[in-house]
Coordinates of C-alpha atoms in Angstrom, one line a residue:
Chain B
M167 CA 16.6 29.8 40.2
S168 CA 14.1 32.6 41.0
R169 CA 13.5 35.6 38.8
P170 CA 15.8 38.5 39.3
L171 CA 14.4 41.6 41.1
V172 CA 13.9 44.2 38.3
V173 CA 14.3 47.8 39.4
D174 CA 14.5 50.9 37.2
S175 CA 15.2 53.6 39.9
V176 CA 18.5 54.4 41.6
A177 CA 16.6 54.7 44.9
A178 CA 15.3 51.1 44.6
L179 CA 18.7 49.8 43.5
R180 CA 20.4 51.5 46.5
A181 CA 17.7 50.2 49.0
Q182 CA 18.3 46.6 47.9
V183 CA 22.1 47.0 47.9
R184 CA 21.8 48.5 51.5
D185 CA 19.8 45.5 52.6
W186 CA 22.3 43.1 51.2
R187 CA 25.2 44.9 52.9
R188 CA 23.4 44.9 56.2
D189 CA 23.2 41.2 55.9
G190 CA 27.0 41.1 55.3
L191 CA 26.7 40.1 51.6
N192 CA 29.0 41.5 49.0
I193 CA 28.0 42.5 45.5
A194 CA 29.4 42.1 42.0
M195 CA 28.1 44.2 39.0
V196 CA 27.9 43.3 35.4
P197 CA 27.2 46.3 33.2
T198 CA 25.5 45.4 29.9
M199 CA 23.5 46.9 27.1
G200 CA 21.2 43.9 27.1
A201 CA 20.7 41.6 24.1
L202 CA 22.4 39.1 26.4
H203 CA 24.4 36.2 24.9
D204 CA 26.6 33.4 26.3
G205 CA 29.4 36.0 26.8
H206 CA 27.3 38.0 29.2
I207 CA 26.1 34.9 31.0
S208 CA 29.8 33.9 31.6
L209 CA 30.3 37.4 33.2
V210 CA 27.3 36.7 35.5
E211 CA 28.8 33.3 36.4
I212 CA 32.2 34.8 37.3
A213 CA 30.4 37.5 39.3
L214 CA 28.6 34.9 41.3
E215 CA 31.9 33.1 42.0
K216 CA 33.3 36.3 43.4
A217 CA 30.4 37.7 45.3
D218 CA 27.2 36.8 47.1
R219 CA 24.9 38.9 44.9
C220 CA 25.0 39.9 41.2
V221 CA 23.5 43.1 39.9
V222 CA 23.2 43.2 36.0
S223 CA 22.5 46.6 34.5
I224 CA 20.8 46.7 31.2
F225 CA 21.1 50.1 29.6
V226 CA 21.7 51.0 26.0
N227 CA 23.8 54.0 26.7
P228 CA 23.1 56.7 24.1
T229 CA 26.3 58.7 24.9
Q230 CA 28.6 56.0 23.7
F231 CA 27.0 56.0 20.2
A232 CA 28.0 58.5 17.6
P233 CA 25.1 60.0 15.6
S234 CA 26.0 57.8 12.6
E235 CA 26.0 54.6 14.7
D236 CA 23.5 51.9 15.4
L237 CA 21.8 53.3 18.6
D238 CA 18.3 52.9 17.1
K239 CA 18.7 49.5 15.7
Y240 CA 20.7 48.1 18.7
P241 CA 18.8 44.9 19.7
R242 CA 16.5 45.3 22.7
Q243 CA 14.8 42.2 24.2
L244 CA 14.2 42.7 27.9
A245 CA 11.9 39.7 28.5
R246 CA 14.4 37.3 26.9
D247 CA 17.3 39.0 28.9
L248 CA 15.4 38.6 32.2
E249 CA 14.8 34.9 31.5
R250 CA 18.5 34.4 30.8
L251 CA 19.4 36.2 34.0
R252 CA 17.0 34.0 35.9
Q253 CA 18.7 30.9 34.5
A254 CA 22.1 32.3 35.4
G255 CA 21.0 33.2 38.9
A256 CA 21.5 37.0 38.9
Q257 CA 19.6 38.5 41.8
L258 CA 18.9 42.0 40.4
A259 CA 18.4 43.6 37.0
F260 CA 18.8 47.4 36.9
T261 CA 16.9 48.7 33.9
P262 CA 17.0 52.5 34.1
A263 CA 15.3 54.7 31.5
V264 CA 17.5 57.2 29.6
K265 CA 15.9 60.1 31.5
Q266 CA 16.8 58.4 34.8
M267 CA 20.5 58.3 33.8
Y268 CA 20.6 61.6 31.9
P269 CA 17.9 64.0 33.3
A270 CA 17.4 67.4 31.8
G271 CA 20.4 69.6 32.5
F272 CA 22.9 66.7 32.7
A273 CA 26.3 68.3 31.9
T274 CA 29.2 66.1 33.2
K275 CA 31.7 64.1 31.1
I276 CA 34.6 61.9 32.2
S277 CA 37.5 61.6 29.8
V278 CA 40.1 58.9 30.3
G279 CA 43.5 59.2 28.6
G280 CA 46.2 56.6 28.6
P281 CA 44.7 53.3 27.3
A282 CA 41.7 55.2 25.7
A283 CA 44.1 56.8 23.2
G284 CA 44.1 55.4 19.6
L285 CA 42.6 52.1 18.4
E286 CA 38.8 52.5 18.9
S287 CA 39.2 56.2 19.7
D288 CA 40.6 56.8 16.2
F289 CA 37.3 55.6 14.8
R290 CA 34.8 56.4 17.6
P291 CA 36.3 59.6 19.2
T292 CA 33.6 60.1 21.8
F293 CA 33.0 56.4 22.6
F294 CA 35.2 56.1 25.7
D295 CA 33.9 59.3 27.2
G296 CA 30.5 57.8 27.0
V297 CA 31.6 54.5 28.5
A298 CA 33.6 56.1 31.3
T299 CA 30.8 58.4 32.3
V300 CA 28.1 55.8 32.4
V301 CA 30.3 53.2 34.2
A302 CA 31.2 55.8 36.9
K303 CA 27.5 56.5 37.3
L304 CA 26.6 52.8 37.5
F305 CA 29.3 52.2 40.1
L306 CA 28.2 55.2 42.2
Q307 CA 24.6 54.1 41.9
A308 CA 25.2 50.4 42.8
S309 CA 28.4 50.7 44.8
P310 CA 29.5 47.1 44.0
D311 CA 32.6 45.5 45.4
F312 CA 33.5 43.9 42.1
A313 CA 32.6 44.5 38.5
V314 CA 33.1 42.0 35.6
F315 CA 33.9 43.1 32.1
G316 CA 34.7 40.9 29.1
E317 CA 38.1 40.8 27.4
K318 CA 36.2 40.9 24.1
D319 CA 36.1 44.7 24.5
Y320 CA 39.7 44.7 25.6
Q321 CA 40.4 48.4 25.3
Q322 CA 37.2 49.1 27.2
L323 CA 38.4 46.8 30.0
C324 CA 41.7 48.7 30.2
V325 CA 39.9 52.1 30.2
V326 CA 37.6 51.0 33.0
R327 CA 40.5 49.8 35.1
Q328 CA 42.2 53.2 34.5
L329 CA 39.0 55.1 35.4
C330 CA 38.7 53.2 38.7
R331 CA 42.3 53.6 39.7
D332 CA 42.4 57.3 38.8
L333 CA 39.1 58.2 40.6
D334 CA 39.7 55.9 43.6
M335 CA 36.6 54.0 42.9
P336 CA 36.5 51.2 45.5
V337 CA 35.5 48.6 42.9
E338 CA 37.7 45.7 41.9
I339 CA 37.6 45.2 38.1
I340 CA 37.6 41.6 36.9
G341 CA 38.4 40.8 33.2
A342 CA 36.7 37.7 31.8
P343 CA 37.9 35.6 28.9
T344 CA 36.0 36.1 25.6
V345 CA 33.4 33.4 24.9
R346 CA 33.4 32.2 21.3
D347 CA 31.3 29.9 19.1
A348 CA 32.7 26.6 17.9
H349 CA 34.4 28.4 15.0
G350 CA 36.2 31.0 17.1
L351 CA 33.7 33.9 16.5
A352 CA 33.6 36.1 19.7
M353 CA 30.0 36.4 21.1
S354 CA 28.6 39.9 20.4
S355 CA 25.2 41.4 20.3
R356 CA 26.1 42.8 17.0
N357 CA 26.5 39.3 15.5
A358 CA 22.7 39.4 15.2
Y359 CA 23.2 41.9 12.3
L360 CA 25.1 39.3 10.2
G361 CA 23.6 37.3 7.4
D362 CA 24.7 33.7 6.9
A363 CA 27.4 34.5 4.3
E364 CA 28.7 37.3 6.5
L365 CA 28.8 35.0 9.5
E366 CA 31.1 32.7 7.5
V367 CA 33.5 35.6 6.9
A368 CA 33.2 36.8 10.5
R369 CA 34.3 33.4 11.8
Q370 CA 37.7 33.9 10.2
L371 CA 38.6 37.0 12.2
N372 CA 39.9 35.2 15.2
A373 CA 42.0 32.7 13.3
I374 CA 43.6 35.5 11.3
L375 CA 44.5 37.3 14.5
R376 CA 45.8 34.2 16.2
R377 CA 48.0 33.5 13.2
A378 CA 49.4 37.1 13.3
A379 CA 50.0 36.9 17.1
V380 CA 52.0 33.7 16.7
A381 CA 54.1 35.5 14.0
L382 CA 54.7 38.5 16.2
A383 CA 55.7 36.3 19.1
A384 CA 58.1 34.5 16.8
G385 CA 59.8 37.8 15.9
T386 CA 58.1 38.9 12.7
N387 CA 58.3 42.7 12.3
E388 CA 55.1 44.3 13.7
D389 CA 54.2 46.4 10.6
S390 CA 54.6 43.3 8.4
A391 CA 52.5 41.1 10.7
T392 CA 49.7 43.6 11.1
A393 CA 49.7 44.5 7.4
E394 CA 49.5 40.8 6.5
A395 CA 46.6 40.3 8.9
S396 CA 44.8 43.2 7.3
R397 CA 45.3 41.8 3.9
A398 CA 44.1 38.4 5.1
L399 CA 40.9 40.0 6.5
V400 CA 40.1 41.6 3.2
K401 CA 40.9 38.4 1.3
A402 CA 38.5 36.5 3.7
G403 CA 35.7 38.9 2.8
F404 CA 35.8 41.8 5.2
D405 CA 34.9 45.1 3.5
K406 CA 37.2 47.4 5.5
V407 CA 39.7 47.1 8.2
D408 CA 39.8 49.9 10.8
Y409 CA 42.9 48.7 12.5
V410 CA 45.1 45.7 13.4
A411 CA 47.6 46.7 16.1
A412 CA 49.8 45.2 18.8
R413 CA 49.9 46.9 22.2
E414 CA 51.2 46.2 25.7
S415 CA 48.7 44.2 27.6
L416 CA 48.1 46.5 30.6
T417 CA 48.8 50.1 29.4
L418 CA 48.0 49.6 25.6
A419 CA 51.2 51.5 25.0
P420 CA 53.2 50.4 21.9
W421 CA 54.2 46.8 22.2
R422 CA 57.8 45.5 22.0
L423 CA 58.9 41.9 21.5
G424 CA 59.4 40.2 24.9
R425 CA 56.6 42.1 26.6
D426 CA 53.1 40.8 27.3
G427 CA 51.1 42.0 24.3
R428 CA 47.6 42.1 22.9
L429 CA 46.8 42.1 19.2
L430 CA 43.6 44.1 18.6
A431 CA 41.5 44.5 15.5
A432 CA 38.3 46.1 14.2
A433 CA 36.9 45.4 10.8
W434 CA 33.6 45.9 8.8
L435 CA 31.3 43.4 7.2
G436 CA 28.8 45.4 5.3
K437 CA 27.2 47.8 7.9
T438 CA 28.4 45.7 10.8
R439 CA 31.6 46.5 12.7
L440 CA 33.3 43.7 14.5
I441 CA 36.2 43.8 17.0
D442 CA 38.3 41.1 18.5
N443 CA 41.7 40.6 20.2
V444 CA 44.1 37.9 21.1
E445 CA 47.1 37.5 23.5
V446 CA 50.6 37.9 22.1
L447 CA 52.7 35.6 24.2
S448 CA 56.0 37.0 25.4
A449 CA 58.9 34.8 24.4
Chain C
M94 CA 39.3 69.2 72.0
S95 CA 41.8 66.5 71.1
R96 CA 44.1 66.7 68.1
P97 CA 42.7 65.5 64.8
L98 CA 44.0 62.2 63.5
V99 CA 46.3 63.0 60.6
V100 CA 46.5 60.5 57.7
D101 CA 48.1 60.9 54.3
S102 CA 47.0 57.6 52.7
V103 CA 43.7 56.6 51.2
A104 CA 43.9 53.2 52.9
A105 CA 44.2 54.8 56.4
L106 CA 41.4 57.3 55.6
R107 CA 39.1 54.5 54.5
A108 CA 40.0 52.4 57.6
Q109 CA 39.0 55.2 59.9
V110 CA 35.8 55.9 58.0
R111 CA 34.9 52.2 58.0
D112 CA 35.4 52.1 61.8
W113 CA 33.1 55.1 62.2
R114 CA 30.5 53.7 60.0
R115 CA 30.6 50.4 61.9
D116 CA 29.8 52.4 65.0
G117 CA 26.8 54.0 63.2
L118 CA 28.4 57.4 62.9
N119 CA 27.9 59.6 59.8
I120 CA 30.6 61.7 58.3
A121 CA 30.9 65.2 56.8
M122 CA 33.8 66.3 54.7
V123 CA 35.3 69.8 54.3
P124 CA 37.7 69.9 51.3
T125 CA 40.3 72.6 51.7
M126 CA 43.7 73.7 50.3
G127 CA 44.9 74.5 53.8
A128 CA 45.9 78.0 55.0
L129 CA 42.8 77.7 57.1
H130 CA 41.0 80.9 58.2
D131 CA 37.7 81.7 60.0
G132 CA 35.8 80.9 56.8
H133 CA 37.1 77.3 56.8
I134 CA 36.5 76.9 60.5
S135 CA 32.9 77.9 60.0
L136 CA 32.6 75.1 57.4
V137 CA 33.9 72.7 60.0
E138 CA 31.4 73.9 62.6
I139 CA 28.6 73.4 60.1
A140 CA 29.9 70.0 59.3
L141 CA 29.9 69.0 63.0
E142 CA 26.3 70.3 63.3
K143 CA 25.2 67.9 60.5
A144 CA 27.4 64.9 61.2
D145 CA 29.1 63.0 64.0
R146 CA 32.5 63.1 62.5
C147 CA 34.3 65.8 60.3
V148 CA 37.1 64.9 57.8
V149 CA 39.0 68.0 56.6
S150 CA 41.2 67.4 53.5
I151 CA 44.2 69.7 53.1
F152 CA 45.5 69.4 49.6
V153 CA 46.8 72.2 47.4
N154 CA 45.5 70.7 44.2
P155 CA 48.0 71.4 41.3
T156 CA 45.5 70.6 38.6
Q157 CA 43.3 73.5 39.4
F158 CA 46.1 76.0 38.9
A159 CA 47.1 77.2 35.5
P160 CA 50.9 77.4 34.8
S161 CA 50.8 81.2 35.2
E162 CA 49.0 81.0 38.6
D163 CA 50.1 81.0 42.2
L164 CA 50.6 77.2 42.9
D165 CA 54.2 77.7 44.2
K166 CA 53.5 80.6 46.5
Y167 CA 50.1 79.4 47.7
P168 CA 50.4 79.5 51.5
R169 CA 51.2 76.2 53.2
Q170 CA 51.1 76.1 57.0
L171 CA 50.2 72.6 58.2
A172 CA 51.1 72.8 61.9
R173 CA 49.0 76.0 62.3
D174 CA 46.1 74.4 60.3
L175 CA 46.1 71.3 62.5
E176 CA 46.0 73.5 65.6
R177 CA 43.0 75.4 64.2
L178 CA 41.3 72.0 63.4
R179 CA 42.0 70.8 66.9
Q180 CA 40.3 73.9 68.3
A181 CA 37.3 73.5 66.0
G182 CA 36.9 69.8 66.9
A183 CA 37.5 68.2 63.5
Q184 CA 38.3 64.5 64.0
L185 CA 40.5 63.8 61.0
A186 CA 42.8 65.7 58.7
F187 CA 43.6 64.1 55.4
T188 CA 46.8 65.4 54.0
P189 CA 47.7 63.4 50.9
A190 CA 50.9 64.0 48.9
V191 CA 50.6 65.0 45.2
K192 CA 51.8 61.6 44.1
Q193 CA 49.1 59.9 46.3
M194 CA 46.4 61.8 44.4
Y195 CA 48.1 61.8 41.0
P196 CA 50.3 58.8 40.7
A197 CA 52.4 58.2 37.6
G198 CA 50.1 57.4 34.6
F199 CA 47.2 59.3 36.0
A200 CA 45.0 60.1 33.0
T201 CA 41.4 61.0 33.9
K202 CA 39.6 64.3 33.8
I203 CA 36.0 65.2 34.8
S204 CA 34.5 68.2 32.9
V205 CA 31.3 69.8 34.2
G206 CA 29.3 72.0 31.8
G207 CA 26.2 74.0 32.9
P208 CA 27.2 76.2 35.8
A209 CA 30.9 75.9 35.0
A210 CA 30.4 77.8 31.8
G211 CA 31.6 81.5 31.8
L212 CA 32.6 83.6 34.8
E213 CA 35.7 82.0 36.3
S214 CA 36.0 79.7 33.3
D215 CA 36.5 82.6 31.0
F216 CA 39.6 83.5 32.9
R217 CA 40.7 80.1 34.3
P218 CA 39.6 77.7 31.5
T219 CA 40.9 74.5 33.2
F220 CA 40.1 75.5 36.8
F221 CA 36.8 73.6 37.2
D222 CA 38.1 70.4 35.5
G223 CA 40.7 70.4 38.2
V224 CA 38.2 71.1 40.9
A225 CA 35.6 68.5 39.7
T226 CA 38.3 65.8 39.3
V227 CA 39.8 66.3 42.7
V228 CA 36.5 66.6 44.5
A229 CA 35.2 63.4 42.9
K230 CA 38.4 61.7 44.0
L231 CA 38.1 63.0 47.6
F232 CA 34.5 61.9 47.8
L233 CA 35.3 58.4 46.5
Q234 CA 38.2 58.2 49.0
A235 CA 36.3 59.4 52.0
S236 CA 32.7 58.5 51.1
P237 CA 31.2 61.2 53.3
D238 CA 27.5 61.6 53.8
F239 CA 27.8 65.4 53.6
A240 CA 30.3 67.9 52.3
V241 CA 30.4 71.6 53.1
F242 CA 31.6 74.2 50.6
G243 CA 31.6 78.0 51.2
E244 CA 29.5 80.4 49.2
K245 CA 32.5 82.6 48.8
D246 CA 33.4 80.3 45.8
Y247 CA 29.9 80.4 44.6
Q248 CA 30.4 79.1 41.1
Q249 CA 32.5 76.2 42.5
L250 CA 29.6 75.4 44.9
C251 CA 27.2 75.2 41.9
V252 CA 29.7 73.1 39.9
V253 CA 30.2 70.6 42.8
R254 CA 26.4 70.3 43.2
Q255 CA 26.1 69.6 39.4
L256 CA 29.0 67.1 39.6
C257 CA 27.3 65.1 42.4
R258 CA 23.9 65.2 40.8
D259 CA 25.2 64.1 37.4
L260 CA 27.5 61.3 38.7
D261 CA 25.0 60.1 41.3
M262 CA 27.5 60.7 44.1
P263 CA 25.7 59.8 47.3
V264 CA 26.9 63.0 49.1
E265 CA 24.7 65.9 50.2
I266 CA 26.3 69.2 49.4
I267 CA 25.9 72.0 51.9
G268 CA 26.6 75.6 51.0
A269 CA 27.8 77.8 53.8
P270 CA 27.5 81.6 54.1
T271 CA 30.7 83.6 53.4
V272 CA 32.6 84.7 56.5
R273 CA 33.7 88.3 56.3
D274 CA 35.9 90.7 58.4
A275 CA 34.3 93.7 60.1
H276 CA 34.7 95.6 56.9
G277 CA 32.9 93.1 54.7
L278 CA 36.0 91.5 53.1
A279 CA 35.4 87.8 52.4
M280 CA 37.9 85.6 54.2
S281 CA 40.3 84.1 51.7
S282 CA 43.7 82.4 51.9
R283 CA 44.8 84.8 49.2
N284 CA 44.1 87.8 51.4
A285 CA 47.5 87.0 52.9
Y286 CA 49.1 88.3 49.7
L287 CA 47.6 91.8 50.3
G288 CA 49.6 94.8 51.7
D289 CA 47.9 97.3 54.0
A290 CA 47.0 99.7 51.2
E291 CA 45.6 96.9 49.1
L292 CA 43.6 95.6 52.0
E293 CA 41.9 98.9 52.3
V294 CA 40.9 98.7 48.6
A295 CA 39.9 95.0 48.9
R296 CA 37.5 95.9 51.7
Q297 CA 35.4 98.0 49.2
L298 CA 34.6 95.0 46.9
N299 CA 31.7 93.7 48.9
A300 CA 30.0 97.1 49.5
I301 CA 30.2 97.9 45.7
L302 CA 28.6 94.5 44.9
R303 CA 25.9 95.0 47.5
R304 CA 25.1 98.4 46.1
A305 CA 24.9 97.0 42.6
A306 CA 22.7 94.1 43.8
V307 CA 20.2 96.6 45.3
A308 CA 20.1 98.5 42.1
L309 CA 19.5 95.3 40.1
A310 CA 16.7 94.2 42.4
A311 CA 15.2 97.7 42.1
G312 CA 15.0 97.3 38.3
T313 CA 18.2 99.0 37.0
N314 CA 19.2 97.6 33.7
E315 CA 21.7 94.7 34.2
D316 CA 24.4 96.1 31.8
S317 CA 24.2 99.5 33.5
A318 CA 24.4 98.1 37.0
T319 CA 27.4 95.8 36.3
A320 CA 29.2 98.4 34.3
E321 CA 28.7 100.9 37.1
A322 CA 30.1 98.4 39.6
S323 CA 33.1 97.8 37.4
R324 CA 33.8 101.5 37.2
A325 CA 33.4 101.8 41.0
L326 CA 35.9 98.9 41.5
V327 CA 38.5 100.7 39.4
K328 CA 37.8 104.0 41.1
A329 CA 38.3 102.3 44.5
G330 CA 41.7 101.1 43.4
F331 CA 41.3 97.7 41.8
D332 CA 43.8 97.3 38.9
K333 CA 41.6 95.2 36.6
V334 CA 38.1 93.8 36.7
D335 CA 37.7 90.3 35.1
Y336 CA 33.9 90.3 35.4
V337 CA 30.9 91.6 37.3
A338 CA 27.8 89.5 36.3
A339 CA 24.4 88.6 37.5
R340 CA 23.3 85.0 37.2
E341 CA 20.4 82.8 38.3
S342 CA 21.2 81.5 41.8
L343 CA 21.0 77.7 41.1
T344 CA 21.9 77.2 37.5
L345 CA 24.1 80.3 36.9
A346 CA 22.1 80.8 33.7
P347 CA 21.5 84.5 32.7
W348 CA 19.5 86.2 35.4
R349 CA 16.1 88.0 34.9
L350 CA 14.4 90.4 37.2
G351 CA 12.1 88.6 39.5
R352 CA 14.2 85.5 39.7
D353 CA 16.6 84.6 42.6
G354 CA 19.9 85.9 41.5
R355 CA 23.6 86.1 42.4
L356 CA 25.9 88.9 41.5
L357 CA 29.4 87.6 41.0
A358 CA 32.7 89.4 40.5
A359 CA 36.5 88.9 40.1
A360 CA 39.0 91.7 40.2
W361 CA 42.7 92.2 40.5
L362 CA 44.8 94.1 43.1
G363 CA 48.3 94.0 41.9
K364 CA 49.1 90.3 41.5
T365 CA 46.3 89.1 43.7
R366 CA 42.9 88.1 42.2
L367 CA 39.9 88.4 44.5
I368 CA 36.4 87.0 44.0
D369 CA 33.2 87.7 45.8
N370 CA 29.4 87.4 45.3
V371 CA 26.2 88.6 46.8
E372 CA 22.6 87.7 46.6
V373 CA 20.2 89.6 44.3
L374 CA 16.9 89.5 46.1
S375 CA 13.9 88.7 43.9
A376 CA 11.2 91.5 44.1

């Protein structure tokens, strides 16, 4: 595979996309914040199954971090990311500077309701405004036919779908299965923050959620099942549980037995916040 | 001129735009709420000077009306509008239903800061959210190369420019001079609400603003000049003045002598609210 073309300006991005379109090629985008892992690479692979060309954006978006969060220490490793993209066959890496994305005087915000309500928003109240605004910008900059997002950030995937439907963005959103290590831990750039002992605890998150999802599908009362899962997380060694909650798969409205559901959770290990989610099978 | 093609679905709109693009034609859009008058027609004429094809949207956008405002009585006259568009040479009228634009579950809002602050927003706090959201949708539906907006709604023009710049919309925004009757009254669909006596009063709005703008350019203190204009409006017969204010032309930040300025006003005649604005020449 050859190295991806690396561009940091919207003009250069659009020029390349225009050339591809003139050649009749279609385009899939994978928005990322860099620190690429196997999860991201699986998104690139799915993108290249759907489209002729894959654009990967690498941009640590400051507007989706709260002042108290880990913007400054978020891992940045561009050279390594570009090597991984070369191996995966992505054709273009878009690496805008913050001032390219948010020039002086920038003053626009997109707020999505519906699936953005609750869960992450209860703990990161401005997070999805930041995500929706940057995703809209990236789509308007690159004008992809497809965009691939991981189910690991399940609520984000639902919010992006809602954004595109509501604003008539001509982009098909593709959700991709979460990539996990051999112990079930979902790949995340934030896993790099974990020490060895924390990693052992983190690896129990998915199993605890899967157990709770089976109980829910079998008819266990929702409050009991999620409370039990929270207790199990603390017992496993998590320091704090932000939420464990069952929701309808598409709308993230309250879940009811017999409907396709998703069980979502966020919990802290020291200063690291992990999220995960699993399917709740309808009976 | 032949009749414009009339479409009410996004799919049909996109199909026509795609055909035009395949033929190498470019496209200008004129978003309207219908009740077309000579001001709108001048926008269509400017659109056809810039582009090969002109798409006019006719959509009375409920989200930019407050509950207390005139959504229900806003004039609707589609047959007459289409005849005027035929005469002007517009090739397509896009007439979506409310449920096409805002289907069940719609949950996204775009908020623009900067030029949207103050002036109209002080009296219509949700107005520009409604405008920004519907304009973004229309641009994403039609993907025009250009869009033409009248300077009559001067703050709206500034807000749309900010929206497009901030979200990287690939649309060039063209501001068009206000069309006035022989007495200086700016064309507005809401002029239809005015009785004969009110019309006589309304016709003094522009002259009063022009007089104040000359005074400002000559160095009269801003507070004095705008207060004097407000008094003149009431003396002329206006029932209430929402604001008379000088702002910088591009940013709508506070104006200072020597900078390109705009004097903007909103005032009531009975139940009808009129707005207008004039240039403040820099010395």
